[in-house]
Amino acid sequence: MKKTALVPSAHIAELFFPDMQDESKVVDIAEHLSQQPFYRFIETGMVMQAAQARRLRDISETQQVKLTQWMTFVLNQQGLNLSSPDPIQRKRSMKRACELVHRAADCGATRIAFVSGSDPGEALREAAKSALGETLEQIGEVMSQYPQMIMQLEPLDRFAHKCQLIGPTDETLNWMKPLRRTCPRLYLAWDSAHVALNQEDPIAALRQSGSLISQLHLSNAILDPHDPGYGDHHMRFGAPGFLTPAVAAEIVAAARQLPDDPLLEERSIAVEMRTTDRDDRWQTELACRDFLQQALVGAAQTA
């Protein structure tokens, strides 16, 4: 079985967040970054305009850079929830997600990604997980038309900030492993901030998730509940957050040791940092690229 490589990704949906409503600009950014030999993946939100979708597909094919598309932004904007306890809302959410699978295919995406939806509380949690599983099976059936595509679910924090249904690693794996019998191309988009905010050790959680991980985000967070910045705010790496260069290198080293998976040629890894209108987006991208490069080199030196 071929080794699953760990390769850099540019999460432009966050690095260029203020530009995400302008699809032409999004594709321009993707084109520019695809020419940067460091990146092998580009992550965007959904690109809905046919002309821009064709441009994005051409860029992916010409530059041989792979595309991940996050449908989370669209689902959230439209008030949708893949695990909603309301069957009507859940059906509407599933239908929209299936439409977005086709949109992603038009763009040449090899990965679609999303989150689970809000946690309904302990009494309704297991029913919500079962409903989410049924929803993902339906999305998976549509996605089966595109053999190159996988789907990625990002577990978020349960109680600190985002309060999502799918969060803590133990629970996630207990729910997901049986589901993969009917949804074999479902993987995890692992995020260091959410793991830490769930009060888990990132390295232990990474190793526990193993071959189910298809993507990683190096994301920083302040972990002190008494700090005004507590939570998942897609902040800059370093203090006062926990994600230092040494921690990032340790995560990369552990990610390189994850078991191979027959459907995954590569696992992507990106720095997740959100910009505002006041930020120089290209300087932020460069800083994140340097940080990721340092983590990759640091991991190799400690191997």
Short mmCIF file of C-alpha atoms in Angstrom, two decimals:
data_model
loop_
_atom_site.label_atom_id
_atom_site.label_comp_id
_atom_site.label_asym_id
_atom_site.label_seq_id
_atom_site.Cartn_x
_atom_site.Cartn_y
_atom_site.Cartn_z
CA MET A 1 0.00 0.00 0.00
CA LYS A 2 1.25 3.44 -0.96
CA LYS A 3 2.45 5.69 1.86
CA THR A 4 0.02 8.49 2.76
CA ALA A 5 2.11 11.66 2.53
CA LEU A 6 1.59 14.81 4.60
CA VAL A 7 1.45 17.87 2.33
CA PRO A 8 0.90 21.63 2.87
CA SER A 9 -2.42 23.33 2.25
CA ALA A 10 -3.42 27.01 2.04
CA HIS A 11 -6.68 27.66 3.89
CA ILE A 12 -7.63 30.73 1.90
CA ALA A 13 -11.21 30.75 3.18
CA GLU A 14 -9.72 31.95 6.48
CA LEU A 15 -6.50 33.66 5.38
CA PHE A 16 -8.50 35.83 2.96
CA PHE A 17 -11.76 35.81 4.87
CA PRO A 18 -12.82 39.40 3.98
CA ASP A 19 -12.60 38.51 0.28
CA MET A 20 -14.73 35.37 0.38
CA GLN A 21 -17.90 37.00 -0.96
CA ASP A 22 -16.14 37.94 -4.21
CA GLU A 23 -15.79 34.67 -6.12
CA SER A 24 -13.63 36.19 -8.84
CA LYS A 25 -11.18 37.38 -6.20
CA VAL A 26 -11.26 34.00 -4.48
CA VAL A 27 -10.24 32.30 -7.71
CA ASP A 28 -7.56 34.94 -8.36
CA ILE A 29 -6.11 34.19 -4.91
CA ALA A 30 -6.27 30.45 -5.56
CA GLU A 31 -4.48 30.93 -8.87
CA HIS A 32 -1.71 32.96 -7.25
CA LEU A 33 -1.19 30.47 -4.42
CA SER A 34 -1.32 27.47 -6.75
CA GLN A 35 1.83 28.83 -8.38
CA GLN A 36 3.60 28.75 -5.03
CA PRO A 37 5.36 25.35 -5.12
CA PHE A 38 5.00 24.91 -1.38
CA TYR A 39 1.24 24.25 -1.46
CA ARG A 40 -0.29 21.05 -2.76
CA PHE A 41 -3.84 21.79 -1.56
CA ILE A 42 -6.03 24.89 -1.63
CA GLU A 43 -9.06 25.25 0.69
CA THR A 44 -11.95 27.53 -0.22
CA GLY A 45 -15.59 27.99 0.58
CA MET A 46 -18.09 27.06 -2.11
CA VAL A 47 -17.71 28.72 -5.51
CA MET A 48 -21.17 28.92 -7.06
CA GLN A 49 -20.72 30.88 -10.31
CA ALA A 50 -20.23 28.59 -13.30
CA ALA A 51 -17.51 30.70 -14.90
CA GLN A 52 -15.50 30.89 -11.68
CA ALA A 53 -15.99 27.16 -11.07
CA ARG A 54 -14.48 26.44 -14.51
CA ARG A 55 -11.56 28.74 -13.74
CA LEU A 56 -10.96 26.99 -10.43
CA ARG A 57 -11.09 23.56 -12.06
CA ASP A 58 -8.63 24.67 -14.75
CA ILE A 59 -6.25 26.01 -12.10
CA SER A 60 -6.41 22.77 -10.15
CA GLU A 61 -5.71 20.67 -13.25
CA THR A 62 -3.04 22.93 -14.73
CA GLN A 63 -1.10 23.54 -11.52
CA GLN A 64 -1.75 20.04 -10.14
CA VAL A 65 -2.93 21.45 -6.85
CA LYS A 66 -5.87 19.72 -5.16
CA LEU A 67 -8.97 21.50 -3.95
CA THR A 68 -10.90 21.20 -0.68
CA GLN A 69 -14.19 23.07 -0.44
CA TRP A 70 -15.90 23.91 2.84
CA MET A 71 -19.69 23.95 2.61
CA THR A 72 -19.96 25.08 6.25
CA PHE A 73 -20.18 28.76 5.30
CA VAL A 74 -23.16 28.21 2.97
CA LEU A 75 -24.99 25.90 5.37
CA ASN A 76 -24.55 28.33 8.26
CA GLN A 77 -25.63 31.34 6.21
CA GLN A 78 -28.81 29.53 5.22
CA GLY A 79 -29.58 28.37 8.77
CA LEU A 80 -29.09 24.71 7.92
CA ASN A 81 -27.97 21.91 10.22
CA LEU A 82 -27.04 18.40 9.08
CA SER A 83 -27.94 16.90 12.48
CA SER A 84 -31.03 18.98 13.26
CA PRO A 85 -33.61 17.29 15.52
CA ASP A 86 -36.24 18.80 13.21
CA PRO A 87 -36.62 16.27 10.36
CA ILE A 88 -37.84 18.96 7.94
CA GLN A 89 -34.82 21.18 8.55
CA ARG A 90 -32.51 18.18 8.40
CA LYS A 91 -33.98 17.05 5.07
CA ARG A 92 -33.59 20.57 3.69
CA SER A 93 -30.00 20.65 4.95
CA MET A 94 -29.21 17.29 3.39
CA LYS A 95 -30.72 18.35 0.06
CA ARG A 96 -28.66 21.53 0.03
CA ALA A 97 -25.48 19.63 0.95
CA CYS A 98 -26.07 17.21 -1.93
CA GLU A 99 -26.46 20.14 -4.32
CA LEU A 100 -23.16 21.50 -3.04
CA VAL A 101 -21.46 18.17 -3.77
CA HIS A 102 -22.27 18.71 -7.46
CA ARG A 103 -21.03 22.29 -7.24
CA ALA A 104 -17.77 21.10 -5.70
CA ALA A 105 -17.36 18.54 -8.50
CA ASP A 106 -17.81 21.33 -11.07
CA CYS A 107 -14.88 23.11 -9.39
CA GLY A 108 -12.72 19.99 -9.55
CA ALA A 109 -12.72 19.52 -5.78
CA THR A 110 -11.47 16.22 -4.43
CA ARG A 111 -12.70 16.94 -0.89
CA ILE A 112 -15.81 18.44 0.60
CA ALA A 113 -15.82 19.45 4.25
CA PHE A 114 -18.34 20.48 6.88
CA VAL A 115 -19.18 20.43 10.59
CA SER A 116 -21.87 18.45 12.39
CA GLY A 117 -24.23 21.11 13.71
CA SER A 118 -24.95 22.30 17.23
CA ASP A 119 -25.11 19.99 20.22
CA PRO A 120 -28.76 19.52 21.28
CA GLY A 121 -27.79 18.46 24.81
CA GLU A 122 -27.23 15.12 26.50
CA ALA A 123 -30.84 13.93 26.30
CA LEU A 124 -31.01 14.31 22.51
CA ARG A 125 -27.38 13.73 21.62
CA GLU A 126 -27.51 10.07 20.58
CA ALA A 127 -30.60 10.61 18.46
CA ALA A 128 -28.87 13.55 16.77
CA LYS A 129 -25.79 11.42 16.04
CA SER A 130 -27.98 8.75 14.48
CA ALA A 131 -29.76 11.37 12.38
CA LEU A 132 -26.43 12.85 11.28
CA GLY A 133 -25.24 9.41 10.23
CA GLU A 134 -28.32 8.94 8.05
CA THR A 135 -27.75 12.38 6.53
CA LEU A 136 -24.13 11.60 5.71
CA GLU A 137 -25.11 8.30 4.11
CA GLN A 138 -27.40 10.22 1.76
CA ILE A 139 -24.65 12.72 0.94
CA GLY A 140 -22.25 9.82 0.44
CA GLU A 141 -24.57 8.23 -2.11
CA VAL A 142 -24.55 11.42 -4.16
CA MET A 143 -20.81 11.77 -3.75
CA SER A 144 -20.29 8.23 -5.09
CA GLN A 145 -20.83 9.69 -8.58
CA TYR A 146 -17.40 11.30 -8.15
CA PRO A 147 -14.83 8.58 -7.41
CA GLN A 148 -12.07 11.13 -6.75
CA MET A 149 -14.00 12.79 -3.91
CA ILE A 150 -14.04 12.18 -0.16
CA MET A 151 -15.93 14.00 2.59
CA GLN A 152 -14.42 15.42 5.75
CA LEU A 153 -16.23 16.09 9.00
CA GLU A 154 -14.54 18.47 11.43
CA PRO A 155 -15.15 17.74 15.13
CA LEU A 156 -15.43 21.00 17.05
CA ASP A 157 -15.32 21.81 20.75
CA ARG A 158 -18.29 20.59 22.78
CA PHE A 159 -18.54 23.04 25.67
CA ALA A 160 -15.96 25.84 25.34
CA HIS A 161 -17.13 27.91 22.38
CA LYS A 162 -18.63 26.31 19.27
CA CYS A 163 -20.65 23.69 21.23
CA GLN A 164 -21.07 21.17 18.42
CA LEU A 165 -22.60 17.71 18.36
CA ILE A 166 -19.46 15.98 17.09
CA GLY A 167 -16.50 16.96 19.26
CA PRO A 168 -14.64 14.82 21.83
CA THR A 169 -12.42 12.21 20.24
CA ASP A 170 -13.70 9.15 22.11
CA GLU A 171 -17.31 9.93 21.24
CA THR A 172 -16.45 10.81 17.66
CA LEU A 173 -14.67 7.52 17.01
CA ASN A 174 -17.34 5.40 18.72
CA TRP A 175 -19.94 6.99 16.45
CA MET A 176 -17.90 7.13 13.27
CA LYS A 177 -16.29 3.70 13.04
CA PRO A 178 -19.59 1.78 12.62
CA LEU A 179 -20.87 4.47 10.25
CA ARG A 180 -17.97 3.96 7.87
CA ARG A 181 -19.35 0.54 6.93
CA THR A 182 -22.01 2.40 4.95
CA CYS A 183 -20.08 5.65 4.48
CA PRO A 184 -16.55 4.47 3.64
CA ARG A 185 -15.30 7.78 2.25
CA LEU A 186 -16.02 9.74 5.41
CA TYR A 187 -12.90 11.09 7.13
CA LEU A 188 -12.00 13.54 9.86
CA ALA A 189 -10.71 17.08 9.42
CA TRP A 190 -8.68 17.32 12.63
CA ASP A 191 -8.24 20.72 14.30
CA SER A 192 -5.73 21.34 17.08
CA ALA A 193 -7.70 24.18 18.70
CA HIS A 194 -10.90 22.20 19.09
CA VAL A 195 -9.07 19.20 20.50
CA ALA A 196 -7.32 21.41 23.05
CA LEU A 197 -10.57 23.22 23.92
CA ASN A 198 -12.12 19.81 24.58
CA GLN A 199 -9.38 19.44 27.22
CA GLU A 200 -7.65 16.66 25.30
CA ASP A 201 -3.98 16.21 24.62
CA PRO A 202 -3.55 16.96 20.89
CA ILE A 203 -0.91 14.30 20.27
CA ALA A 204 -2.88 11.57 22.04
CA ALA A 205 -6.07 12.55 20.19
CA LEU A 206 -4.23 12.57 16.88
CA ARG A 207 -2.81 9.11 17.41
CA GLN A 208 -6.16 7.81 18.63
CA SER A 209 -7.91 9.00 15.46
CA GLY A 210 -5.28 7.33 13.28
CA SER A 211 -6.09 6.57 9.65
CA LEU A 212 -9.49 8.29 9.87
CA ILE A 213 -7.77 11.67 9.57
CA SER A 214 -7.52 13.10 6.06
CA GLN A 215 -6.69 16.69 6.94
CA LEU A 216 -5.21 18.73 9.78
CA HIS A 217 -5.52 22.36 10.80
CA LEU A 218 -2.89 23.92 12.99
CA SER A 219 -5.18 26.29 14.84
CA ASN A 220 -4.40 28.29 17.97
CA ALA A 221 -6.61 29.08 20.96
CA ILE A 222 -6.46 30.53 24.44
CA LEU A 223 -7.35 27.72 26.83
CA ASP A 224 -7.92 29.70 30.04
CA PRO A 225 -11.71 29.98 30.57
CA HIS A 226 -11.18 33.21 32.51
CA ASP A 227 -9.38 34.95 29.65
CA PRO A 228 -11.54 37.22 27.44
CA GLY A 229 -9.99 35.55 24.38
CA TYR A 230 -10.96 32.03 25.46
CA GLY A 231 -12.30 29.88 22.65
CA ASP A 232 -11.87 29.22 18.95
CA HIS A 233 -11.26 32.61 17.35
CA HIS A 234 -8.81 31.51 14.62
CA MET A 235 -6.16 33.64 16.27
CA ARG A 236 -2.51 34.08 15.36
CA PHE A 237 -0.15 31.30 16.43
CA GLY A 238 1.95 31.72 19.58
CA ALA A 239 1.28 33.17 23.04
CA PRO A 240 -1.14 33.73 24.67
CA GLY A 241 -2.45 30.66 22.84
CA PHE A 242 -1.05 27.15 23.18
CA LEU A 243 0.14 26.68 19.56
CA THR A 244 3.84 27.49 19.69
CA PRO A 245 6.38 26.41 17.03
CA ALA A 246 7.43 23.51 19.27
CA VAL A 247 3.84 22.28 19.70
CA ALA A 248 3.23 22.59 15.95
CA ALA A 249 6.36 20.55 15.19
CA GLU A 250 5.24 17.88 17.65
CA ILE A 251 1.83 17.68 15.95
CA VAL A 252 3.44 17.40 12.51
CA ALA A 253 5.77 14.65 13.72
CA ALA A 254 2.81 12.68 15.09
CA ALA A 255 0.80 13.28 11.89
CA ARG A 256 3.59 11.81 9.80
CA GLN A 257 3.33 8.61 11.82
CA LEU A 258 -0.40 8.14 11.28
CA PRO A 259 -1.35 4.85 9.65
CA ASP A 260 -1.70 4.80 5.89
CA ASP A 261 -5.12 4.58 4.28
CA PRO A 262 -5.80 2.93 0.90
CA LEU A 263 -8.03 5.80 -0.30
CA LEU A 264 -5.67 8.58 0.79
CA GLU A 265 -2.60 9.40 -1.23
CA GLU A 266 -2.09 12.53 0.87
CA ARG A 267 -3.14 14.17 4.09
CA SER A 268 -3.21 17.94 3.93
CA ILE A 269 -2.13 20.29 6.70
CA ALA A 270 -2.82 24.02 6.92
CA VAL A 271 -2.47 26.86 9.38
CA GLU A 272 -5.91 28.24 10.20
CA MET A 273 -5.88 31.97 10.90
CA ARG A 274 -8.68 34.38 10.07
CA THR A 275 -7.97 37.87 8.75
CA THR A 276 -10.03 41.04 8.98
CA ASP A 277 -10.34 44.10 6.74
CA ARG A 278 -7.57 45.72 8.78
CA ASP A 279 -5.06 42.94 8.07
CA ASP A 280 -2.59 42.61 5.25
CA ARG A 281 -3.82 39.28 3.94
CA TRP A 282 -0.72 38.47 1.91
CA GLN A 283 1.58 39.17 4.85
CA THR A 284 -0.61 36.90 6.97
CA GLU A 285 -0.41 34.16 4.35
CA LEU A 286 3.38 34.49 4.30
CA ALA A 287 3.57 34.34 8.10
CA CYS A 288 1.41 31.20 8.13
CA ARG A 289 3.45 29.63 5.35
CA ASP A 290 6.67 30.31 7.29
CA PHE A 291 5.12 28.87 10.46
CA LEU A 292 4.06 25.70 8.65
CA GLN A 293 7.45 25.34 6.99
CA GLN A 294 9.14 25.66 10.39
CA ALA A 295 6.83 23.00 11.82
CA LEU A 296 7.61 20.62 8.96
CA VAL A 297 11.35 21.17 9.31
CA GLY A 298 11.18 21.00 13.11
CA ALA A 299 9.31 17.71 12.97
CA ALA A 300 11.94 16.25 10.62
CA GLN A 301 14.74 17.31 12.94
CA THR A 302 13.16 15.60 15.93
CA ALA A 303 12.30 12.38 14.08
#
